CSV table of C-alpha atoms in Angstrom, one decimal:
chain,number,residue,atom,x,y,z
A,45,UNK,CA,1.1,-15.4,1.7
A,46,UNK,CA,2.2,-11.8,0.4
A,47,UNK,CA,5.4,-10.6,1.8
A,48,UNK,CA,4.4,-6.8,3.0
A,49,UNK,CA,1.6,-4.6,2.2
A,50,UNK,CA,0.9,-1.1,2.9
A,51,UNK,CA,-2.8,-0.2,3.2
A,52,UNK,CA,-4.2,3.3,3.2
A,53,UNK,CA,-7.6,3.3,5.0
A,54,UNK,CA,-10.0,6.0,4.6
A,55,UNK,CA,-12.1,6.2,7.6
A,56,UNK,CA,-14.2,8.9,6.3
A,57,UNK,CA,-13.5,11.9,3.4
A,58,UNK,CA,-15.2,14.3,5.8
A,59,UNK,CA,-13.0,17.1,7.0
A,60,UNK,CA,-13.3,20.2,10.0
A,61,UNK,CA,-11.1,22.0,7.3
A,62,UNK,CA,-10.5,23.0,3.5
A,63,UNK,CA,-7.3,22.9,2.9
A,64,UNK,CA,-6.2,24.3,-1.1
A,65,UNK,CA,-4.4,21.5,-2.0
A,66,UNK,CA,-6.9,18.3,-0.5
A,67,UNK,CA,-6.7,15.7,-2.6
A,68,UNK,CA,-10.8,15.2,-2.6
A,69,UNK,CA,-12.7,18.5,-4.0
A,70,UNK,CA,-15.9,19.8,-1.8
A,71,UNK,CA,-18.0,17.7,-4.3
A,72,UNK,CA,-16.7,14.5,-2.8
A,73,UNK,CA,-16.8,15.3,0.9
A,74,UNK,CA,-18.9,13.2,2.2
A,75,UNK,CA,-18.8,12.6,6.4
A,76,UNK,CA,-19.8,9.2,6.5
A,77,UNK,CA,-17.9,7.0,8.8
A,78,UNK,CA,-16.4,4.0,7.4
A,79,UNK,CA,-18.3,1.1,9.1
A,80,UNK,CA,-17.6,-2.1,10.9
A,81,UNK,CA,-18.2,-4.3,8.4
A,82,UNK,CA,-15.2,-2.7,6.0
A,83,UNK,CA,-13.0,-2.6,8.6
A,84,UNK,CA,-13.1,-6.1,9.5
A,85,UNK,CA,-13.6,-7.3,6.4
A,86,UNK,CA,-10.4,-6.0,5.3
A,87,UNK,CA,-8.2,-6.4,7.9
A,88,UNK,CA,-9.0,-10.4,8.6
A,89,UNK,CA,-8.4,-10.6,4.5
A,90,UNK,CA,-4.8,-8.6,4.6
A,91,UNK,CA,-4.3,-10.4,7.6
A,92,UNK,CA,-5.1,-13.8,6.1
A,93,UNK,CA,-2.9,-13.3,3.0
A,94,UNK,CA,0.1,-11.0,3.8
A,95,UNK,CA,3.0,-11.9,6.5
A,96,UNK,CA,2.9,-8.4,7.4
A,97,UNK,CA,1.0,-5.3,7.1
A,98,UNK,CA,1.3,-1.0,7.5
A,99,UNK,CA,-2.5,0.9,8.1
A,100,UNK,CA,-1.8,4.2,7.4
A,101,UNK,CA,-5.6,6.0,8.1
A,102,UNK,CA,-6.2,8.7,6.1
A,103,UNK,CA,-8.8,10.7,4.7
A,104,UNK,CA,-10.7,13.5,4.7
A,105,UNK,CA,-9.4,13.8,8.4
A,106,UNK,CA,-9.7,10.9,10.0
A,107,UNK,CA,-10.1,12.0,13.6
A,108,UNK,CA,-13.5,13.2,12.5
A,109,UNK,CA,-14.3,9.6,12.7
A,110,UNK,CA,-14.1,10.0,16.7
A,111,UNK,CA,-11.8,7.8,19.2
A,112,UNK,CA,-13.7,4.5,19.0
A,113,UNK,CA,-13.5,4.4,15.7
A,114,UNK,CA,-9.9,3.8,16.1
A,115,UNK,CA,-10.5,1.9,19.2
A,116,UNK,CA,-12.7,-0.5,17.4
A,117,UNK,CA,-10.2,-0.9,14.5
A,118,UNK,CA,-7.7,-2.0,17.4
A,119,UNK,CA,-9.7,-4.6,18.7
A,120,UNK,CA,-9.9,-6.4,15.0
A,121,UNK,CA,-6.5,-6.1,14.5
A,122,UNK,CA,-5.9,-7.9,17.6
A,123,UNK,CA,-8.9,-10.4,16.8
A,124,UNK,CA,-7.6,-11.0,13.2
A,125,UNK,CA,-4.0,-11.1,14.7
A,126,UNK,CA,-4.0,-12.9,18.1
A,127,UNK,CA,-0.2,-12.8,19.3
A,128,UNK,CA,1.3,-11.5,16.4
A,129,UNK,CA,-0.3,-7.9,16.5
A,130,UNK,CA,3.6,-6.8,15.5
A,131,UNK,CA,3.0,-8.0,11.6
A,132,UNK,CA,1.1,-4.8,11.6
A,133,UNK,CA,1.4,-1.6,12.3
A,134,UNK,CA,-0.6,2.0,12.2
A,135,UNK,CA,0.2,5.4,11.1
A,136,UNK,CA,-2.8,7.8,11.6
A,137,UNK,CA,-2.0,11.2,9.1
A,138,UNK,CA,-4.2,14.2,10.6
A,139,UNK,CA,-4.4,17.4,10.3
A,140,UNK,CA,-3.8,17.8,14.5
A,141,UNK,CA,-6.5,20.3,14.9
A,142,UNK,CA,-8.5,17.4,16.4
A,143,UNK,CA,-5.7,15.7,17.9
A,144,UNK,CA,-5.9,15.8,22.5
A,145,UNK,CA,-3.7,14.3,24.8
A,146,UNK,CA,-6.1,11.6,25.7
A,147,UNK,CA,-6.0,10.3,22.1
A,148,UNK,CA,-2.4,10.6,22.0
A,149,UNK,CA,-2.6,8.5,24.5
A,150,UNK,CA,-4.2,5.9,23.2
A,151,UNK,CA,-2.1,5.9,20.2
A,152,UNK,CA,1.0,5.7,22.5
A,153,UNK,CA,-0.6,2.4,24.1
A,154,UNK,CA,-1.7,0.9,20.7
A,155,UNK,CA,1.5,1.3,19.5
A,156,UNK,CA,-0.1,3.9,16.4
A,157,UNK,CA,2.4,6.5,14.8
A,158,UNK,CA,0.8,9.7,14.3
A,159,UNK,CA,1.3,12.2,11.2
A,160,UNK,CA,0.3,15.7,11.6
A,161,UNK,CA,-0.1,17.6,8.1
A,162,UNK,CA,1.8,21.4,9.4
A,163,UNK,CA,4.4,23.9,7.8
A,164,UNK,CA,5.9,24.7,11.3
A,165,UNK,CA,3.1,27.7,10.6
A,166,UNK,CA,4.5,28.6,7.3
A,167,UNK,CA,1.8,26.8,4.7
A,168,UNK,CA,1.1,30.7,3.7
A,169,UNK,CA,-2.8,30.2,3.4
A,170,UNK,CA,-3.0,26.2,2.5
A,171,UNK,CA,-4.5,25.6,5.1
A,172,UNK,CA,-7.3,28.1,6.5
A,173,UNK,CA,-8.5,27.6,9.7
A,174,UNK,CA,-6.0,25.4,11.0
A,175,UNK,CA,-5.1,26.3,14.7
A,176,UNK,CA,-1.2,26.5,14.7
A,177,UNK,CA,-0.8,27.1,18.6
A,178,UNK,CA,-2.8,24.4,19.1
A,179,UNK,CA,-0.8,21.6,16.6
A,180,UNK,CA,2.6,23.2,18.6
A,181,UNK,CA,1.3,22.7,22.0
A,182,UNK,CA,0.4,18.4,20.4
A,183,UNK,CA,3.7,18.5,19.3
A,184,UNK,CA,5.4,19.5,22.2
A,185,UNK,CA,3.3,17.1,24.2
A,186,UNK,CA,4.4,14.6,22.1
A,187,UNK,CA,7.5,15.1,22.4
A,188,UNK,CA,8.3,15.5,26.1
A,189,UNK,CA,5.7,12.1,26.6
A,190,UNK,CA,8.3,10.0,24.1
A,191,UNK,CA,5.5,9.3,21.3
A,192,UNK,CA,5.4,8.3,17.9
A,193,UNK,CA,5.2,10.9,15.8
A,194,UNK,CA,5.8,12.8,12.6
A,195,UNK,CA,5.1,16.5,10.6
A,196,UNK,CA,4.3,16.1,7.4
A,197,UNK,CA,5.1,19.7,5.6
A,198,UNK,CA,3.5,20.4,1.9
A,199,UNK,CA,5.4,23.0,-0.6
A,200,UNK,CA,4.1,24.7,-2.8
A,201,UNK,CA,4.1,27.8,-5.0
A,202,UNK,CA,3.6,30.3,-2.1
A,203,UNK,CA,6.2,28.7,0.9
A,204,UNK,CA,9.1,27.3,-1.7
A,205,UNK,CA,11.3,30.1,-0.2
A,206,UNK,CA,10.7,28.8,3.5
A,207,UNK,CA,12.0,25.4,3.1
A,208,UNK,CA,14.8,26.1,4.9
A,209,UNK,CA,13.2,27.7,7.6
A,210,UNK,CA,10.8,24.9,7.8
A,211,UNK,CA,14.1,22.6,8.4
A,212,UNK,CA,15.4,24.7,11.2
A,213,UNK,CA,12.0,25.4,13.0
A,214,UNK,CA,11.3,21.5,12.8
A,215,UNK,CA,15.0,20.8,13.7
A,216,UNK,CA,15.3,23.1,16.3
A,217,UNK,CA,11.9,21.5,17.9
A,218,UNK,CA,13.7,17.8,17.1
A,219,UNK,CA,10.2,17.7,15.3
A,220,UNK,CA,11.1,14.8,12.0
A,221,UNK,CA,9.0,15.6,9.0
A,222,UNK,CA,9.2,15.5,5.2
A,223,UNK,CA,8.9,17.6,2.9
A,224,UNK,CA,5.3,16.5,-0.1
A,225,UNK,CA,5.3,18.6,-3.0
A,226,UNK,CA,2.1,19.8,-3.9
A,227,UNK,CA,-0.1,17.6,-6.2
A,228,UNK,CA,-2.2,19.0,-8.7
A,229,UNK,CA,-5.4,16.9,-8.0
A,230,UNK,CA,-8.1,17.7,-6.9
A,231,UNK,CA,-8.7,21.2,-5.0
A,232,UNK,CA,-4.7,21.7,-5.9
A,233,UNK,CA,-5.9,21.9,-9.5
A,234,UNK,CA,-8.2,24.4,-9.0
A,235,UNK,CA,-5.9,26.7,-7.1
A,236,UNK,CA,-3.3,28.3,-9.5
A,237,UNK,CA,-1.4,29.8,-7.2
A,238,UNK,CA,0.1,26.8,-5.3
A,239,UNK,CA,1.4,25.6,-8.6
A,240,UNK,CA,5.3,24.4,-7.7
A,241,UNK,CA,8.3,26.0,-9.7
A,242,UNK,CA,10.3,23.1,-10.9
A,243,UNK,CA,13.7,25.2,-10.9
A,244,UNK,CA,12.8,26.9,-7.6
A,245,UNK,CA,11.7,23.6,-5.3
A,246,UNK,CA,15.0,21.5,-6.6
A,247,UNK,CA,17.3,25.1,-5.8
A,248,UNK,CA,15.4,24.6,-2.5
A,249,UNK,CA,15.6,20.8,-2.0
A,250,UNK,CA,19.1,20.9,-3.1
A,251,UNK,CA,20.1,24.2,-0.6
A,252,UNK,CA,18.1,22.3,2.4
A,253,UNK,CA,19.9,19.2,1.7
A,254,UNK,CA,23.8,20.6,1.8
A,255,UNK,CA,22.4,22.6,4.9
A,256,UNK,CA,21.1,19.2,6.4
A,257,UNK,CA,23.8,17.3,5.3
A,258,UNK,CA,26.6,19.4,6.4
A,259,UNK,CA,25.4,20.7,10.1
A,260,UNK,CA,26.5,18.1,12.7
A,261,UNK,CA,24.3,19.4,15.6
A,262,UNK,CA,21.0,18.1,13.5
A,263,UNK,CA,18.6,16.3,15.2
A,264,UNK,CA,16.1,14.8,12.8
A,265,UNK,CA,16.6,12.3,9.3
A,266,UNK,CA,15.3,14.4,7.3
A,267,UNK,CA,12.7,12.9,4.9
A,268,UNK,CA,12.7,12.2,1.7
A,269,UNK,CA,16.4,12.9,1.2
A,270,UNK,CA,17.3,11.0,3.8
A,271,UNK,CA,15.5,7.6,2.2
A,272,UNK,CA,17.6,9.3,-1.1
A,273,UNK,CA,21.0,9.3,0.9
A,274,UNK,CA,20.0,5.0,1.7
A,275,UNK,CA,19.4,4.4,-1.7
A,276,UNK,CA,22.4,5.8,-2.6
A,277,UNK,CA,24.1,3.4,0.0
A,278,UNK,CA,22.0,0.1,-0.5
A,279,UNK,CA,21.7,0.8,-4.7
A,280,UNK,CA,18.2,0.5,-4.3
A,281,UNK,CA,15.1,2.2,-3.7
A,282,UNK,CA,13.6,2.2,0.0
A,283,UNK,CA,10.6,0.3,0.7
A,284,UNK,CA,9.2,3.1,2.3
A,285,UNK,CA,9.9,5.3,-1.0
A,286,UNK,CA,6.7,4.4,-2.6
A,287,UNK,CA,7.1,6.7,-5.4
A,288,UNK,CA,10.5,4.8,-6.3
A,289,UNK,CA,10.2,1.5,-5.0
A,290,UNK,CA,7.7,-0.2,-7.4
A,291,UNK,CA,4.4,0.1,-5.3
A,292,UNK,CA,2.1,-1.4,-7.4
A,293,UNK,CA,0.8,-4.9,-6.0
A,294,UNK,CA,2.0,-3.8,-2.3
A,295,UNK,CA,-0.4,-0.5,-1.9
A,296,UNK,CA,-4.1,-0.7,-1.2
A,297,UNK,CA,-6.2,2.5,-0.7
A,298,UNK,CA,-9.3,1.7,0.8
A,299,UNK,CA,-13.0,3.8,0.9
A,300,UNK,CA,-15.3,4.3,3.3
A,301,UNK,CA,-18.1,2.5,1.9
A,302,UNK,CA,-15.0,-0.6,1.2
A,303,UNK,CA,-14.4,0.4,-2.7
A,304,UNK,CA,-11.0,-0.4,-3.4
A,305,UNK,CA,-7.7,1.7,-5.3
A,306,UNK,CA,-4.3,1.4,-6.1
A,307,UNK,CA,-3.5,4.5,-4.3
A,308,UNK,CA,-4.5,7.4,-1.2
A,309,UNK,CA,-4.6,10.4,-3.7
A,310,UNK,CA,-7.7,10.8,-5.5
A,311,UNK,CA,-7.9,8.2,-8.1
A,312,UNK,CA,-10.7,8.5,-10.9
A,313,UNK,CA,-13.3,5.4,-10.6
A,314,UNK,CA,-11.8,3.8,-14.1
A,315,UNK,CA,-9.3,3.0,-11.4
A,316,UNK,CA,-11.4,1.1,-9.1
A,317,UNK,CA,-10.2,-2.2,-8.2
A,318,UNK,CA,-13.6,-3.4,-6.8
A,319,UNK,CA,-15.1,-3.1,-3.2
A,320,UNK,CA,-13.6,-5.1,-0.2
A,321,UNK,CA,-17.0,-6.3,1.2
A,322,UNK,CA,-17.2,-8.5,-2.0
A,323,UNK,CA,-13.9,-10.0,-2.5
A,324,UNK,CA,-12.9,-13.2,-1.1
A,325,UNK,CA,-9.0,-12.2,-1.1
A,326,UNK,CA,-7.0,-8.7,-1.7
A,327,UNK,CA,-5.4,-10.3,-5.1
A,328,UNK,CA,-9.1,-10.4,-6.4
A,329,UNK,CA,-8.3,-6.3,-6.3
A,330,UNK,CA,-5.0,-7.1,-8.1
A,331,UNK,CA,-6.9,-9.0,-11.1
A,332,UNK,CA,-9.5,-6.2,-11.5
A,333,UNK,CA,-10.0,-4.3,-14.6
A,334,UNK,CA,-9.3,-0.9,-12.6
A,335,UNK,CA,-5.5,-2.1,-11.7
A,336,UNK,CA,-5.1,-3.6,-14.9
A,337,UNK,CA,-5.4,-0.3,-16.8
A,338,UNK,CA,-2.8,1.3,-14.0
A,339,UNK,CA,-0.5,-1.6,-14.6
A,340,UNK,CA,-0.7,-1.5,-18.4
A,341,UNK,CA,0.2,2.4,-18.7
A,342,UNK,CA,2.5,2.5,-16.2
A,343,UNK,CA,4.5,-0.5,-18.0
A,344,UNK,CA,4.3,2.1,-21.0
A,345,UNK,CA,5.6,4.6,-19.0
A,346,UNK,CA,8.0,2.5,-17.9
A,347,UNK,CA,9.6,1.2,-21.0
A,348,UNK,CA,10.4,5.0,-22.1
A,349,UNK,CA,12.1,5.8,-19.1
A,350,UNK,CA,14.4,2.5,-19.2
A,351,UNK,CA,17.2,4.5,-20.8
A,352,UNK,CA,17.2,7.3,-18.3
A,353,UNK,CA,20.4,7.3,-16.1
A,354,UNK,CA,18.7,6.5,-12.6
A,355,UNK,CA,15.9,4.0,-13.8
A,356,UNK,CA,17.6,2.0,-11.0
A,357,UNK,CA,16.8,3.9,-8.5
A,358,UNK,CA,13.4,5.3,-9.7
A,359,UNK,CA,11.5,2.6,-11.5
A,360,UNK,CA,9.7,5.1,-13.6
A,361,UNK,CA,8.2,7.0,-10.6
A,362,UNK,CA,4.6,7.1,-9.8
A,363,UNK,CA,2.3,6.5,-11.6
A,364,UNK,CA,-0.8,8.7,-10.3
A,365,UNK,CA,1.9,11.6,-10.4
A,366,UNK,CA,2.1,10.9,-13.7
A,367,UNK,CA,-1.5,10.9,-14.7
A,368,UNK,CA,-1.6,14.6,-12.4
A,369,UNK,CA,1.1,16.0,-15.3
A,370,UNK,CA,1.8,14.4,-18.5
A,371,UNK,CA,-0.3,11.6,-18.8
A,372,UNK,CA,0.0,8.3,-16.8
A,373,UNK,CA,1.9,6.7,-19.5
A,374,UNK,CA,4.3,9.5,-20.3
A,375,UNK,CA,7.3,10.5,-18.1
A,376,UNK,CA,9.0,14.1,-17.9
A,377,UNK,CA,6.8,15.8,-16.0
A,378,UNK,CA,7.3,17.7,-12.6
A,379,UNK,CA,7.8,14.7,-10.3
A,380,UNK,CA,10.7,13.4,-12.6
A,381,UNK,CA,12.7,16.0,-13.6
A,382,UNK,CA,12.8,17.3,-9.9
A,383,UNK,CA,13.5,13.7,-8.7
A,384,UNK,CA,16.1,13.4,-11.2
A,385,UNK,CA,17.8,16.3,-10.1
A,386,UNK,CA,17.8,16.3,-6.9
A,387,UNK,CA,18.5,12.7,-6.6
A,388,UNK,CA,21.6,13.0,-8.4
A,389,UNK,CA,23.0,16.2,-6.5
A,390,UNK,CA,22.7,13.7,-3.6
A,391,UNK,CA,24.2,10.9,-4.9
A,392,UNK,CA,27.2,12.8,-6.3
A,393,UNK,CA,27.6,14.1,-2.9
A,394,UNK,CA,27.3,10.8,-1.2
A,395,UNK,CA,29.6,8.9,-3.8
A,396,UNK,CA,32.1,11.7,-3.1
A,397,UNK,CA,32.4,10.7,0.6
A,398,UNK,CA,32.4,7.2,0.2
A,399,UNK,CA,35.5,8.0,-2.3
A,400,UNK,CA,37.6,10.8,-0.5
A,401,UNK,CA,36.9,9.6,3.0
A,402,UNK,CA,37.0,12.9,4.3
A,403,UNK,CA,36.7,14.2,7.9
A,404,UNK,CA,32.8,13.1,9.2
A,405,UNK,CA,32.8,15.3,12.2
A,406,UNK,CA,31.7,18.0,9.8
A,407,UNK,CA,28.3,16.1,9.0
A,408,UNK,CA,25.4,15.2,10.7
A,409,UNK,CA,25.0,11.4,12.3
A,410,UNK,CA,22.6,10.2,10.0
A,411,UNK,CA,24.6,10.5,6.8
A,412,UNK,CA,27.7,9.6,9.4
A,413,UNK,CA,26.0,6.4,10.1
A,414,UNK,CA,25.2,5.5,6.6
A,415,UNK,CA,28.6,6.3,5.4
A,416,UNK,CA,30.3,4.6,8.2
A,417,UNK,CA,28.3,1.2,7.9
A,418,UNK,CA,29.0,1.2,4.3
A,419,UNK,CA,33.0,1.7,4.5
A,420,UNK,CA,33.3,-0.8,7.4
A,421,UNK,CA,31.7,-4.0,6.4
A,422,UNK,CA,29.0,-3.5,3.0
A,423,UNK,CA,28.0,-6.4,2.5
A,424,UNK,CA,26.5,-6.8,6.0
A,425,UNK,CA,25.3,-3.5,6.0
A,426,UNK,CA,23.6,-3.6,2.7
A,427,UNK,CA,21.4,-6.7,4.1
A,428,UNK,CA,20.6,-5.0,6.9
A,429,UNK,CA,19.2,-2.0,5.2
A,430,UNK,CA,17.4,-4.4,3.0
A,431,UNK,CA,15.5,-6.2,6.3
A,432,UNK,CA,14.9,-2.7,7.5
C-alpha cells in the first residue's frame, strides 16, 4: 500500500458562472456529470492501494452536479471503506452560489470540508455574476452551526492592493482562507488584465504577513504563509504545500468521463495518464507515458534549481506553474521568484524569534505556538508536525 494520496475529483466541468481566471476555457465546458461507474471505480482502487486518502471535488462547479451526486459518492466511500471511513476524507471547493443550508448539512454529517472560491467581495470583476450577499449569509451560517469550512481568495492584477483588506474582512468574520495567485491558463490567459505584478503581490504578501504575524487579536492561520512559518520550524515543506512538497506520485486529478492527470489545473492531453475505468491499479497512471513526460521535465527543471538557496524547502516548485510561464522544465518564472521572496522574508523573521526570544505577547497564537513548541522540546515537536 501507498502511504497518502490526494485525489482531485472532477464531478463535472460545467459551471452556473464564468469566472476570468477558470482554469477550463468555454470550449471545454461541458455539463456532463461524472457517472457511477468512475466514481466507484476509483475510489475502491485508491482505497485498495493507499493507507489513506484526501477527495478534494472540484470542477467546473461541482454543486452543479446536484446533492446525490455527493450523496452517492458517500455511500462508496463507506462501501469501499467499511469502518475505517477516517483513512479518507473530502474537501468540496465551490463557488457557494449553489451552496443551501441543507447541503451544508449534509456535509457537516459526512464529515466533508467545504471551500468556497470569494474575495470577501473584492475579486474586482473575476467573477461576474457571483451573488456576494448570498456566499456571506453561507458563511455566516457556517460559522455560527460550527462547520468545516474555508474561503479560498484569488489575486490578481485588479485586487493586489486589497490584500490586506481581504485579511481583515476574513479576520474580522474569523473566516480562514488563502490567498491563490492567479494562473495564467486557461480563460486567465486570455484576460490581460488579471495578469499579477511580481514586485506588487510579494510587497503585498510580505505587508499582509508582518500585519498577520504581529497583531495578537488574529483569529485565523492564515494560508499559505502560515504552512511557510511550519516549514520554517519543521525544515521541511508541508504535506499540504503541494507546490513545495514534491507532489508528483501523491496527486491524482480525475475527469468526468474517468481520464486521468497529474494535476486539478488544466493539463494539456500529452499529459494524460490514462482513464480510471481501464486500469487495474492507480500506479498503472504513474507508469503512463503522460506522467512520464511531467516527471522527465520536471527532473530537468529540477536539476537547475539544485543550487538555489531554498531548494530545501521548495523542491523546484510546481511543475504545471511552470509550464503556465517559462516552460515546464525551466525555473525563474512568476511562481519562483515570488516564492523565493516571500519565503525568505518569513523565514528571516521566524529565525529571528527563535534567536532573540523576544516578548510573544506581541504576536498572534499561531506563530506563538509554533515558536513555543520549537524552543521547548524540538525534537518532539518536529515529529509531531511531521504526523500532522
Amino acid at each position: 500500500m501507498g502511504q497518502f494520496i490526494s485525489v482531485i475529483m472532477k464531478p463535472t466541468l460545467g459551471c452556473n458562472l464564468q469566472c476570468r481566471h477558470c482554469y477550463h476555457r468555454p470550449s471545454e465546458v461541458d455539463s456532463s456529470v461524472m457517472g457511477r461507474d468512475v466514481l466507484d471505480k476509483t475510489i475502491s482502487l485508491v482505497a485498495a492501494e493507499y493507507d489513506s486518502a484526501w477527495f478534494i471535488w472540484h470542477g467546473g462547479e461541482p454543486l452543479t452536479a446536484g446533492e446525490s451526486f455527493f450523496k452517492t459518492a458517500y455511500a462508496l466511500e463507506k462501501k469501499h471503506y467499511g469502518k475505517r471511513t477516517s483513512r479518507c476524507g473530502n474537501t468540496i471547493q465551490t463557488n457557494g452560489t449553489l451552496l443551501r443550508p441543507r447541503f451544508a448539512e449534509f456535509c457537516k454529517g459526512s464529515r466533508f470540508n467545504i471551500g468556497i472560491s470569494y474575495e470577501a467581495g473584492l475579486d474586482r470583476g473575476l467573477r461576474p455574476g457571483a451573488d456576494g450577499d448570498h456566499i456571506e449569509t453561507m458563511l455566516s451560517y457556517m460559522k455560527e452551526k460550527k462547520h468545516m469550512f474555508s474561503a479560498s481568495a484569488t489575486i490578481h492584477g485588479g485586487n493586489v492592493d486589497d490584500m490586506a483588506e481581504i485579511y481583515e474582512r476574513f479576520n474580522e468574520a474569523s473566516v480562514p482562507f488563502t490567498y491563490n495567485p492567479v494562473i495564467l491558463i486557461g480563460c486567465a490567459a486570455d484576460n490581460p488584465d488579471l495578469v499579477l505584478d511580481e514586485e506588487d503581490y510579494i510587497k503585498g504578501c510580505i505587508e499582509v504577513f508582518d500585519r498577520w504575524m504581529t497583531d495578537p487579536n488574529a483569529k485565523i492561520p492564515l494560508m499559505p504563509f502560515y504552512q511557510y512559518v511550519m516549514t520554517v520550524v519543521k525544515d521541511n515543506p508541508n504535506i499540504s504545500d503541494c507546490a513545495h512538497s514534491s507532489c508528483l506520485m501523491s496527486w491524482i486529478c480525475v475527469h468526468p468521463n474517468g481520464d486521468v492527470y497529474p494535476c486539478g489545473k488544466a493539463c494539456p492531453e500529452d499529459l494524460r495518464m490514462g482513464n480510471i475505468l481501464e486500469m487495474e491499479s492507480i500506479s498503472e497512471a504513474f507508469d503512463s507515458e503522460g506522467f512520464a513526460k511531467i516527471l522527465e521535465a520536471s527532473i530537468s527543471r529540477r536539476e537547475k534549481c539544485q543550487g538555489c538557496e531554498i531548494y530545501k524547502w521548495c523542491n523546484g516548485g510546481c511543475s504545471v506553474d511552470a509550464m503556465a510561464e517559462n516552460g515546464m522544465e525551466e525555473n525563474g518564472g512568476f511562481s519562483c521568484t515570488t516564492y523565493k521572496a516571500i519565503f525568505l522574508h518569513i523565514k528571516s523573521e521566524i529565525e529571528r524569534i527563535l534567536r532573540e526570544k523576544p516578548d510573544l505577547s506581541g504576536y498572534n497564537r499561531f506563530v506563538r505556538d509554533a515558536i513555543v513548541g520549537k524552543i521547548i522540546n524540538p525534537r518532539t515537536y518536529d515529529s509531531v508536525v511531521r504526523i500532522q
